[in-house]
Amino acid sequence: NAGVTQTPKFRVLKTGQSMTLLCAQDMNHEYMYWYRQDPGMGLRLIHYSVGEGTTAKGEVPDGYNVSRLKKQNFLLGLESAAPSQTSVYFCASRFVVGYEQYFGPGTRLTVT
Amino acid sequence: GQSLEQPSEVTAVEGAIVQINCTYQTSGFYGLSWYQQHDGGAPTFLSYNGLDGLEETGRFSSFLSRSDSYGYLLLQELQMKDSASYFCAVRISSNTGKLIFGQGTTLQVKP
């Protein structure tokens, strides 16, 4: 099992550019989450999904969109990147039952 | 608002015991989790307390007092590999599993 994978691992964008981050999990988890982590801070929830075809806003959703067309994939989109979106983005997934969230390795995004 | 407070840094020596505290103020509470993160890598789950009391998993234990809005992570027999950041996280929703994370405690273990 690969667990939770994220693509790409690193990316540099110019202000105003768009991109999509891909999260994939092979554990048949229902729930998936996107977080961002800034230096010296904990993780903040951007968006989440409780099942295929569903999405909902987290703490810091502005400037991001998400889609969950397939159960195993959760996409995070930046339509017009801003320097404030420079961060490390983590995806996580979880079974319906249980408490543990399984995290991917992260995507390090820099917006110049 | 929602807030979790934990110390920013803790230093201890190999073989010692260290306690990392977490106090919280959240709109909902369904449990307290702890995660470990090495050098900005993927956070990994350590423990969960849904009810008051102590949970033990090997060298790590976690405690919760819901009446005091307080919990802690206890690491025993510290090893160099325990040097990492530790995050407490409150589960604020029972059905979605949404978590609010603290800012993290950097633990440095010295020889």
Short mmCIF file of C-alpha atoms in Angstrom, two decimals, chain A residues 1-76:
data_model
loop_
_atom_site.label_atom_id
_atom_site.label_comp_id
_atom_site.label_asym_id
_atom_site.label_seq_id
_atom_site.Cartn_x
_atom_site.Cartn_y
_atom_site.Cartn_z
CA ASN A 1 0.00 0.00 0.00
CA ALA A 2 1.29 3.45 -0.91
CA GLY A 3 -0.96 5.08 1.69
CA VAL A 4 -1.52 8.77 0.96
CA THR A 5 0.46 10.29 -1.89
CA GLN A 6 0.66 13.90 -3.03
CA THR A 7 1.67 15.37 -6.37
CA PRO A 8 3.76 17.44 -6.91
CA LYS A 9 6.26 17.51 -4.03
CA PHE A 10 7.52 21.02 -4.82
CA ARG A 11 6.23 23.86 -6.97
CA VAL A 12 7.06 27.50 -7.59
CA LEU A 13 4.33 29.71 -9.01
CA LYS A 14 4.15 33.31 -10.04
CA THR A 15 1.41 35.51 -8.64
CA GLY A 16 -1.79 35.01 -10.60
CA GLN A 17 -0.94 31.56 -11.94
CA SER A 18 -3.17 28.59 -11.25
CA MET A 19 -2.40 25.03 -10.29
CA THR A 20 -3.93 21.85 -8.95
CA LEU A 21 -2.55 19.68 -6.17
CA LEU A 22 -3.46 16.02 -6.29
CA CYS A 23 -3.97 13.78 -3.29
CA ALA A 24 -4.50 10.05 -3.74
CA GLN A 25 -5.14 7.33 -1.17
CA ASP A 26 -5.37 3.58 -1.64
CA MET A 27 -6.87 2.71 1.75
CA ASN A 28 -10.52 3.07 0.69
CA HIS A 29 -10.99 5.91 3.18
CA GLU A 30 -14.22 7.86 3.08
CA TYR A 31 -12.96 11.09 4.57
CA MET A 32 -10.25 13.31 3.10
CA TYR A 33 -8.82 16.65 4.21
CA TRP A 34 -6.57 19.42 2.90
CA TYR A 35 -4.45 21.39 5.37
CA ARG A 36 -1.86 24.11 5.11
CA GLN A 37 1.05 24.53 7.48
CA ASP A 38 2.94 27.77 7.83
CA PRO A 39 6.26 28.17 9.69
CA GLY A 40 5.91 27.75 13.42
CA MET A 41 2.24 27.00 13.16
CA GLY A 42 -0.01 24.03 13.35
CA LEU A 43 -2.07 22.68 10.53
CA ARG A 44 -5.13 24.61 9.42
CA LEU A 45 -7.99 22.93 7.60
CA ILE A 46 -8.72 24.32 4.14
CA HIS A 47 -11.44 22.00 2.81
CA TYR A 48 -12.59 18.48 3.50
CA SER A 49 -14.75 15.74 2.03
CA VAL A 50 -16.86 13.09 3.74
CA GLY A 51 -17.32 11.00 0.63
CA GLU A 52 -17.15 10.87 -3.14
CA GLY A 53 -18.85 13.88 -4.68
CA THR A 54 -18.97 15.89 -1.44
CA THR A 55 -16.85 18.81 -0.28
CA ALA A 56 -17.08 21.35 2.54
CA LYS A 57 -15.20 24.41 3.78
CA GLY A 58 -12.75 24.30 6.64
CA GLU A 59 -11.10 27.11 8.61
CA VAL A 60 -9.26 28.86 5.76
CA PRO A 61 -11.05 28.12 2.46
CA ASP A 62 -10.68 31.48 0.69
CA GLY A 63 -8.67 31.31 -2.52
CA TYR A 64 -8.97 27.53 -2.83
CA ASN A 65 -11.37 25.12 -4.49
CA VAL A 66 -11.61 21.35 -4.22
CA SER A 67 -13.16 18.42 -6.00
CA ARG A 68 -13.69 14.76 -5.11
CA LEU A 69 -14.90 13.08 -8.27
CA LYS A 70 -13.42 9.71 -7.28
CA LYS A 71 -13.28 8.27 -3.79
CA GLN A 72 -9.52 7.81 -3.88
CA ASN A 73 -8.65 11.31 -5.12
CA PHE A 74 -9.03 14.77 -3.60
CA LEU A 75 -7.89 17.76 -5.67
CA LEU A 76 -7.00 21.19 -4.33
#
